[in-house]
Coordinates of C-alpha atoms in Angstrom, one line a residue:
M1 CA -0.2 -0.1 0.0
S2 CA 1.4 3.1 -1.1
D3 CA 2.5 5.7 1.6
N4 CA 0.2 8.5 0.6
H5 CA -2.8 6.0 0.9
N6 CA -1.5 5.3 4.4
E7 CA -1.6 9.2 5.0
G8 CA -5.0 9.5 3.6
K9 CA -6.7 7.0 5.4
K10 CA -4.9 8.3 8.4
F11 CA -6.1 11.3 8.3
L12 CA -10.0 10.1 7.4
D13 CA -9.5 7.8 10.7
S14 CA -8.5 11.0 12.2
V15 CA -11.6 12.8 11.4
H16 CA -13.7 9.9 12.2
Q17 CA -12.2 9.9 15.5
Y18 CA -12.4 13.6 16.2
F19 CA -16.2 13.2 15.1
D20 CA -17.2 10.0 17.3
H21 CA -15.7 12.0 20.5
A22 CA -17.8 15.2 20.1
A23 CA -21.0 13.1 19.1
K24 CA -20.9 11.2 22.5
Y25 CA -21.7 14.8 24.0
S26 CA -24.7 14.7 21.4
R27 CA -28.5 13.9 22.2
L28 CA -29.3 13.2 18.8
D29 CA -30.4 10.1 17.5
P30 CA -27.8 7.4 16.3
G31 CA -29.0 6.9 13.1
I32 CA -29.1 10.7 12.4
L33 CA -25.3 10.8 13.9
A34 CA -24.6 8.0 11.0
Q35 CA -26.2 9.9 8.5
I36 CA -24.2 13.0 9.7
K37 CA -21.0 11.0 9.6
A38 CA -21.2 9.1 6.1
C39 CA -19.9 10.1 2.7
N40 CA -23.3 10.7 0.9
S41 CA -21.4 10.3 -2.4
V42 CA -18.2 9.3 -4.1
Y43 CA -17.6 10.1 -8.2
K44 CA -14.4 8.5 -9.7
V45 CA -13.4 9.5 -13.4
S46 CA -10.6 8.2 -15.7
F47 CA -10.0 10.6 -18.8
P48 CA -7.6 10.7 -21.9
V49 CA -5.8 13.8 -22.4
E50 CA -2.9 14.6 -25.3
I51 CA 0.1 15.6 -23.8
D52 CA 3.0 16.6 -25.9
G53 CA 1.8 14.0 -28.6
R54 CA 1.3 11.2 -25.9
I55 CA -2.4 10.2 -24.7
E56 CA -2.2 9.9 -21.1
V57 CA -5.2 8.8 -18.4
I58 CA -5.7 11.3 -15.8
E59 CA -7.6 10.2 -12.6
G60 CA -9.9 12.8 -11.3
I61 CA -12.3 12.7 -8.0
R62 CA -15.0 14.5 -6.4
V63 CA -16.5 13.7 -2.9
Q64 CA -19.8 15.6 -1.8
H65 CA -19.7 14.3 1.8
S66 CA -23.5 15.8 2.8
H67 CA -26.6 17.4 1.1
H68 CA -28.1 18.5 4.1
K69 CA -28.1 22.1 2.6
L70 CA -27.2 22.7 -1.3
P71 CA -25.1 23.4 -3.0
S72 CA -22.3 21.3 -1.5
K73 CA -18.7 23.2 -1.5
G74 CA -15.2 22.4 -1.3
G75 CA -11.8 23.3 -2.8
I76 CA -10.2 21.1 -6.2
R77 CA -6.5 20.0 -5.2
F78 CA -3.8 19.1 -7.8
S79 CA -1.5 16.8 -7.0
M80 CA 0.1 13.6 -7.8
Q81 CA -0.7 12.5 -3.7
V82 CA -4.7 12.8 -4.5
D83 CA -6.1 9.9 -2.5
E84 CA -9.7 9.0 -2.3
D85 CA -9.8 8.9 1.9
E86 CA -7.8 11.9 2.0
V87 CA -10.4 13.7 -0.3
K88 CA -13.4 12.2 1.9
A89 CA -11.7 13.2 4.9
L90 CA -11.6 17.0 3.6
A91 CA -15.1 16.9 2.3
S92 CA -16.1 16.0 5.8
L93 CA -14.5 18.7 7.6
M94 CA -15.7 21.2 4.9
T95 CA -19.2 19.9 6.5
F96 CA -18.7 20.9 9.6
K97 CA -16.5 23.9 9.0
C98 CA -19.8 25.3 7.1
A99 CA -22.0 24.5 9.9
V100 CA -19.5 26.1 12.7
V101 CA -19.4 29.1 10.8
D102 CA -23.2 29.3 9.8
V103 CA -22.5 29.0 5.6
P104 CA -25.4 27.1 4.6
F105 CA -23.4 24.6 2.3
G106 CA -23.1 20.9 2.5
G107 CA -19.4 19.5 2.7
A108 CA -17.6 18.5 -0.8
K109 CA -13.7 18.1 -2.0
G110 CA -12.6 17.1 -5.1
G111 CA -8.9 16.0 -6.6
V112 CA -6.9 15.3 -9.9
K113 CA -3.6 13.2 -10.0
I114 CA -1.5 15.7 -11.7
N115 CA 1.8 17.7 -10.6
P116 CA 1.1 21.3 -11.1
R117 CA 4.5 22.4 -10.5
T118 CA 6.1 20.3 -13.4
S119 CA 2.9 20.4 -16.2
S120 CA 2.8 23.2 -18.6
V121 CA 0.1 25.6 -18.4
K122 CA -1.5 24.3 -21.9
T123 CA -1.5 21.1 -20.2
L124 CA -3.2 22.3 -16.9
E125 CA -6.0 24.1 -18.9
K126 CA -6.7 20.5 -20.8
V127 CA -7.0 18.5 -17.7
T128 CA -9.1 21.5 -15.6
R129 CA -11.1 21.7 -18.7
R130 CA -11.8 18.1 -19.2
Y131 CA -12.3 17.5 -15.4
A132 CA -15.1 20.2 -15.2
A133 CA -16.6 18.7 -18.3
E134 CA -16.8 15.0 -16.5
L135 CA -18.9 16.8 -13.6
V136 CA -21.1 18.9 -16.0
K137 CA -21.7 16.0 -17.9
K138 CA -22.8 14.0 -14.8
N139 CA -24.6 17.2 -13.7
L140 CA -22.6 17.1 -10.5
I141 CA -21.5 20.7 -10.4
G142 CA -24.0 24.1 -10.7
P143 CA -24.3 27.2 -8.6
G144 CA -27.3 24.8 -6.7
I145 CA -25.5 21.4 -6.8
D146 CA -21.7 21.6 -6.0
V147 CA -19.9 24.6 -6.1
P148 CA -15.7 23.8 -6.1
A149 CA -13.2 26.4 -5.1
P150 CA -9.1 26.7 -5.6
D151 CA -7.0 24.3 -2.6
Y152 CA -3.8 22.8 -2.5
G153 CA -2.3 23.2 -6.6
T154 CA -5.1 25.3 -8.1
G155 CA -5.7 29.0 -8.0
S156 CA -8.1 31.4 -9.6
R157 CA -7.1 30.6 -13.1
E158 CA -8.7 27.1 -12.7
M159 CA -11.3 28.4 -11.6
A160 CA -11.8 30.7 -14.5
W161 CA -11.2 27.9 -16.9
I162 CA -13.7 25.8 -15.0
A163 CA -16.2 28.5 -15.0
D164 CA -16.2 28.9 -18.9
T165 CA -16.1 25.1 -19.3
Y166 CA -19.5 25.3 -17.5
Q167 CA -20.9 28.2 -19.0
A168 CA -19.9 26.4 -22.6
F169 CA -22.3 23.9 -21.6
K170 CA -25.1 25.6 -20.0
Y171 CA -25.0 28.6 -22.4
G172 CA -27.3 31.7 -21.3
E173 CA -27.9 30.0 -17.4
I174 CA -27.7 33.4 -15.7
S175 CA -26.3 32.5 -12.4
A176 CA -23.7 30.2 -14.5
L177 CA -20.5 32.1 -12.7
G178 CA -21.7 30.7 -9.4
C179 CA -20.6 27.3 -10.1
V180 CA -17.2 27.8 -8.6
T181 CA -15.7 30.4 -6.4
G182 CA -12.3 31.8 -6.0
K183 CA -12.4 33.6 -9.4
P184 CA -10.5 36.3 -11.0
V185 CA -12.3 39.9 -9.8
G186 CA -12.9 40.3 -13.3
Q187 CA -14.4 36.8 -14.0
G188 CA -17.4 37.2 -11.6
G189 CA -14.6 36.7 -8.2
I190 CA -14.9 39.0 -5.0
R191 CA -12.4 41.2 -3.9
G192 CA -10.8 40.0 -0.9
R193 CA -11.1 36.4 -1.8
A194 CA -7.2 35.8 -2.3
E195 CA -6.3 37.0 1.7
A196 CA -9.6 35.7 3.0
T197 CA -8.2 32.1 5.0
G198 CA -5.5 34.0 6.0
L199 CA -7.2 36.9 7.5
G200 CA -10.1 34.8 9.0
I201 CA -7.3 32.9 11.1
Y202 CA -5.8 36.2 12.2
F203 CA -9.3 37.2 13.5
G204 CA -9.5 33.4 15.1
I205 CA -6.0 34.0 16.9
R206 CA -6.8 37.4 17.9
E207 CA -10.2 36.3 19.1
A208 CA -8.3 33.7 21.5
L209 CA -5.7 35.9 22.7
Q210 CA -8.4 38.1 24.3
D211 CA -10.2 35.3 26.1
T212 CA -8.0 35.2 29.2
D213 CA -10.5 32.3 30.7
L214 CA -9.1 29.9 28.0
L215 CA -5.4 31.3 28.4
K216 CA -5.3 30.9 32.2
D217 CA -3.1 27.6 32.2
S218 CA -0.8 28.4 28.7
G219 CA 1.4 30.9 30.4
L220 CA 0.5 33.2 27.7
K221 CA 0.6 37.0 29.1
G222 CA -1.2 40.0 27.8
S223 CA -4.4 40.3 25.4
T224 CA -2.4 41.5 22.4
M225 CA -0.9 40.4 19.5
E226 CA 1.8 42.6 20.1
G227 CA 5.2 40.5 20.7
K228 CA 3.7 37.1 20.1
S229 CA 6.4 34.9 18.4
I230 CA 5.0 33.1 15.5
I231 CA 6.9 29.9 13.4
V232 CA 4.6 29.5 10.4
Q233 CA 4.8 26.1 8.5
G234 CA 4.0 26.7 4.8
L235 CA 4.4 30.2 2.9
G236 CA 1.7 29.3 0.6
N237 CA -1.7 31.8 0.0
V238 CA -2.9 30.6 3.7
G239 CA 0.2 30.8 5.6
Y240 CA 1.8 34.0 4.2
H241 CA -1.5 36.2 4.7
A242 CA -2.2 34.7 7.9
A243 CA 1.5 35.6 8.8
Y244 CA 1.2 38.9 7.4
F245 CA -1.9 40.1 9.2
C246 CA -0.5 39.0 12.5
Q247 CA 2.7 41.0 11.6
Q248 CA 0.9 44.1 10.8
D249 CA -0.6 43.5 14.4
G250 CA 2.8 43.4 16.1
A251 CA 3.6 39.8 15.9
I252 CA 7.0 38.6 15.4
I253 CA 7.3 36.1 12.7
T254 CA 10.6 34.2 14.0
G255 CA 10.8 31.2 12.0
I256 CA 9.5 29.8 8.4
A257 CA 9.2 26.1 7.4
E258 CA 9.0 25.0 3.8
R259 CA 9.8 22.0 1.6
E260 CA 13.1 22.6 0.7
G261 CA 14.2 23.9 4.2
G262 CA 13.6 26.4 6.7
I263 CA 14.8 29.9 8.3
Y264 CA 14.8 31.3 11.8
N265 CA 15.5 34.6 13.2
E266 CA 14.2 35.2 16.8
K267 CA 14.3 38.8 16.2
G268 CA 11.6 38.4 13.4
I269 CA 11.6 38.0 9.9
D270 CA 9.9 40.6 7.4
I271 CA 7.3 38.2 5.8
K272 CA 6.9 40.2 2.7
E273 CA 10.6 40.5 1.9
A274 CA 10.9 36.4 2.8
F275 CA 8.1 35.8 0.4
K276 CA 9.7 38.1 -2.4
H277 CA 13.2 36.3 -1.5
R278 CA 11.5 32.8 -2.2
S279 CA 9.8 34.3 -5.8
E280 CA 12.8 35.5 -7.0
T281 CA 15.0 32.8 -5.5
G282 CA 13.1 29.7 -5.4
S283 CA 14.1 28.8 -2.5
I284 CA 13.2 30.0 1.2
L285 CA 16.8 29.4 2.3
N286 CA 19.8 32.1 2.5
F287 CA 17.3 35.1 3.2
K288 CA 19.1 38.1 5.1
D289 CA 20.0 37.6 8.5
C290 CA 18.7 34.2 8.9
E291 CA 19.5 31.0 10.6
N292 CA 18.9 28.0 7.6
I293 CA 17.4 25.0 8.8
E294 CA 17.9 22.1 6.5
N295 CA 14.8 19.8 7.6
S296 CA 12.3 22.1 8.2
V297 CA 10.1 20.0 10.3
E298 CA 12.8 20.7 13.3
L299 CA 11.5 24.2 13.4
L300 CA 8.0 23.0 14.6
E301 CA 9.5 22.0 17.8
R302 CA 11.4 25.2 18.6
A303 CA 10.1 27.3 21.3
C304 CA 7.3 30.3 20.1
D305 CA 4.1 31.5 21.5
I306 CA 2.1 30.3 18.4
L307 CA 3.0 27.6 15.8
L308 CA 1.2 28.2 12.7
P309 CA 0.9 24.6 10.6
A310 CA -0.4 26.2 7.2
A311 CA 0.9 23.1 4.7
L312 CA -0.9 19.6 4.7
E313 CA -2.2 17.5 7.3
N314 CA -0.7 14.9 9.8
Q315 CA 2.5 17.8 10.5
I316 CA 2.4 17.0 14.2
H317 CA 1.9 13.4 14.7
E318 CA 2.8 11.1 18.0
G319 CA 6.6 11.3 17.0
N320 CA 7.0 15.3 17.6
A321 CA 3.9 16.0 19.5
A322 CA 5.8 15.8 22.8
N323 CA 8.6 18.2 21.5
I324 CA 6.2 20.8 20.5
K325 CA 7.1 24.0 23.0
A326 CA 4.2 26.3 21.2
K327 CA 1.6 27.6 23.9
I328 CA -1.1 27.8 21.0
I329 CA -1.2 25.8 17.8
A330 CA -3.3 27.5 15.3
E331 CA -4.4 25.1 12.4
G332 CA -4.1 27.0 9.0
A333 CA -3.9 23.5 7.2
N334 CA -6.7 21.1 7.2
G335 CA -5.8 18.5 9.7
P336 CA -2.1 19.1 10.7
V337 CA -2.5 17.5 14.3
T338 CA -3.3 13.6 14.5
R339 CA -5.8 12.4 17.1
E340 CA -2.8 10.8 19.0
A341 CA -0.7 14.1 18.5
E342 CA -3.7 15.9 19.9
E343 CA -4.0 13.8 23.2
V344 CA -0.6 14.7 24.1
L345 CA -0.6 18.4 23.5
L346 CA -4.0 18.7 25.4
K347 CA -1.9 16.7 28.2
N348 CA 0.9 19.8 28.0
K349 CA -1.9 22.6 28.4
I350 CA -1.0 23.7 24.6
I351 CA -4.1 25.2 23.2
I352 CA -5.3 24.2 19.4
L353 CA -7.3 26.5 17.1
P354 CA -8.9 23.7 15.6
D355 CA -8.8 23.7 11.6
L356 CA -12.7 23.5 11.0
Y357 CA -13.2 27.1 12.9
L358 CA -9.9 28.7 12.3
N359 CA -9.4 28.3 8.4
A360 CA -13.2 29.1 7.7
G361 CA -12.5 32.1 6.1
G362 CA -12.0 30.9 2.6
V363 CA -15.3 29.0 2.3
T364 CA -17.0 32.1 4.3
V365 CA -15.9 34.4 1.3
S366 CA -16.5 31.9 -1.0
Y367 CA -19.9 32.0 0.5
F368 CA -20.0 35.9 -0.3
E369 CA -18.4 35.6 -3.5
W370 CA -21.4 32.8 -4.8
L371 CA -24.2 35.3 -3.3
K372 CA -22.7 38.0 -5.7
N373 CA -22.8 35.7 -8.1
L374 CA -26.1 34.8 -7.7
S375 CA -27.4 38.5 -7.5
N376 CA -25.4 39.7 -10.7
V377 CA -24.1 43.1 -8.5
R378 CA -21.1 44.1 -7.0
F379 CA -21.5 44.6 -3.0
G380 CA -21.6 48.1 -2.6
R381 CA -22.3 49.5 -6.0
M382 CA -25.7 50.6 -5.0
G383 CA -25.3 51.7 -2.0
K384 CA -21.9 53.3 -1.0
R385 CA -22.7 56.9 -2.5
A386 CA -26.1 57.1 -0.5
E387 CA -24.1 56.0 2.5
E388 CA -21.7 58.8 2.0
A389 CA -24.4 61.7 1.3
S390 CA -26.3 60.4 4.6
Y391 CA -22.4 60.4 6.4
K392 CA -21.9 64.0 4.8
K393 CA -25.3 65.5 6.2
L394 CA -24.5 63.9 9.6
V395 CA -20.7 65.7 9.8
S396 CA -22.3 68.8 8.4
A397 CA -25.0 68.8 11.0
I398 CA -22.4 68.1 14.0
E399 CA -20.4 71.2 12.4
S400 CA -22.8 73.8 12.4
S401 CA -24.2 73.1 16.0
S402 CA -20.7 72.6 17.7
G403 CA -19.6 75.9 15.6
K404 CA -16.1 73.9 14.8
T405 CA -14.9 72.4 11.4
I406 CA -12.8 69.2 10.9
T407 CA -10.0 69.0 8.3
A408 CA -10.5 67.5 4.7
T409 CA -8.5 64.3 5.5
E410 CA -10.7 64.1 8.6
R411 CA -14.0 64.5 6.6
A412 CA -13.1 62.2 4.3
L413 CA -12.4 59.5 6.6
L414 CA -15.9 59.9 8.3
T415 CA -17.8 59.9 5.4
Q416 CA -16.4 56.9 3.6
G417 CA -19.2 54.6 2.4
S418 CA -18.9 51.0 2.3
D419 CA -17.1 49.2 -0.9
E420 CA -16.8 45.6 -1.8
I421 CA -13.4 44.7 0.3
S422 CA -14.7 46.7 3.5
L423 CA -18.0 44.7 3.1
V424 CA -16.4 41.5 2.6
R425 CA -13.9 42.0 5.6
S426 CA -16.3 43.1 7.7
G427 CA -18.7 39.9 7.0
L428 CA -15.4 37.9 8.0
E429 CA -14.6 39.4 11.0
D430 CA -18.2 39.3 12.3
T431 CA -17.9 35.7 11.2
M432 CA -15.2 34.6 12.9
I433 CA -15.8 36.4 16.1
N434 CA -19.8 35.1 16.3
A435 CA -18.2 31.5 15.6
Y436 CA -15.5 31.8 18.2
H437 CA -18.3 32.4 21.1
E438 CA -20.4 29.8 20.1
I439 CA -17.9 27.2 20.3
R440 CA -16.8 28.8 23.9
A441 CA -20.4 28.7 25.1
V442 CA -20.3 24.9 24.2
M443 CA -17.5 24.4 25.9
K444 CA -19.0 26.0 28.9
K445 CA -22.2 24.6 29.0
E446 CA -21.3 20.7 28.2
N447 CA -17.9 21.2 30.3
I448 CA -15.7 19.9 27.1
P449 CA -12.2 20.6 27.9
D450 CA -10.7 21.6 24.1
L451 CA -12.0 23.7 21.4
R452 CA -12.0 21.2 19.1
T453 CA -14.5 18.8 20.3
A454 CA -17.1 22.1 21.3
A455 CA -16.3 23.2 17.5
F456 CA -17.2 19.5 16.3
L457 CA -20.2 19.0 18.5
T458 CA -21.7 22.6 17.2
A459 CA -21.5 21.6 13.8
I460 CA -23.3 18.1 14.8
E461 CA -26.0 19.7 16.3
K462 CA -26.7 22.4 13.5
I463 CA -26.6 19.6 10.9
G464 CA -28.7 17.5 13.0
V465 CA -31.3 20.1 13.3
S466 CA -31.6 20.3 9.6
Y467 CA -31.9 16.4 9.3
E468 CA -34.7 16.4 11.9
S469 CA -36.6 19.4 10.6
L470 CA -36.2 18.1 6.6
G471 CA -37.4 14.6 7.6
I472 CA -36.1 11.4 5.8
F473 CA -36.9 11.1 2.2
P474 CA -38.9 9.1 1.2

């Protein structure tokens, strides 16, 4: 059995163990719990593509974990390691993630066995469009059925290809662009989507740092991001933006771990400069004033306030869990901590901010993009000037009654209307804050010792309510 199949099975087992542990606190019927846990459907496909004059057979998969709410929603990853169990695990997590942050979708996930780093753009386009066509032919994707998004190895370019392929099959369908999210802004995407997951992680960490009750045994002092040391694993879209927003708020990024190695500087690393260095040289190593670390996994065991694994699953396992010195583990990736590792970490009083809450910023803003596509209007387009006009009247009234005038800069700031990006970020912030306090309320009410179990229980109860009110057909 291949290594990646073992990893995929481990990941799925891990998700099921977390689910079963949380389900013990639930009062739902065991049959409903079994339905919530099971994957509803798995579609596997093999299709031929001509690459450099040769015909190659490409494997693809799409898993729809839950249909308690439609459409189902989840990313598509391009990787040679794509494995059915891994995709099932990710689809399951998507269901619970959406429920935790009150996004009305079921969970799904897809994967295509291809190496995006060694394939030409032409090949990637052929494969993406053919995979999309396979899903469209079987009526498996669509704005009301299943809405893919980017994931590991894919981005806005691939999503634009999928949207175009869908529109070719469904010519004239008014909401066709809603068949996929994470598109470029010019193709029906939304401003703020690229940094959404990272910004959501920042909001989640910020909320936890203000929770003195949660932090009392962790040894962390102070309720702000200021001066907190962070080691981040994975400088992709998620890791980069999460670290960037934390750094903007005063955190110190002391280490960055990547596949080619890691860098460390306890005085702090400028995340923007490090990202630029990696783009230019192809490696994170040899960045100015930093110690090179050949085996980047060792960085996870260095002392820091917050460890932010934002790469792949199963990075913190029973082999290294006892050596983790961070006070908080903020799960930027899906499933970076195994079930066995979690038991060790919790015994050591390490706080884990779980993936199904912490990295839900991406699906939250995907939901906003989907709403934008259904309504066919940019957020803020109709209201921005009206808002500004009413703020101007208010400022003028205050000036005339107080006899004082304010500067042009202050006036511009006070009378600014909401545009798309400010509305998206405000919606994301509100979502992350509300979800955090909901999870904490469940922790206290049910006397649950950790955030993950409470987050799973929150999700299970919400999905259970859906099934109970929907009834069972027929």
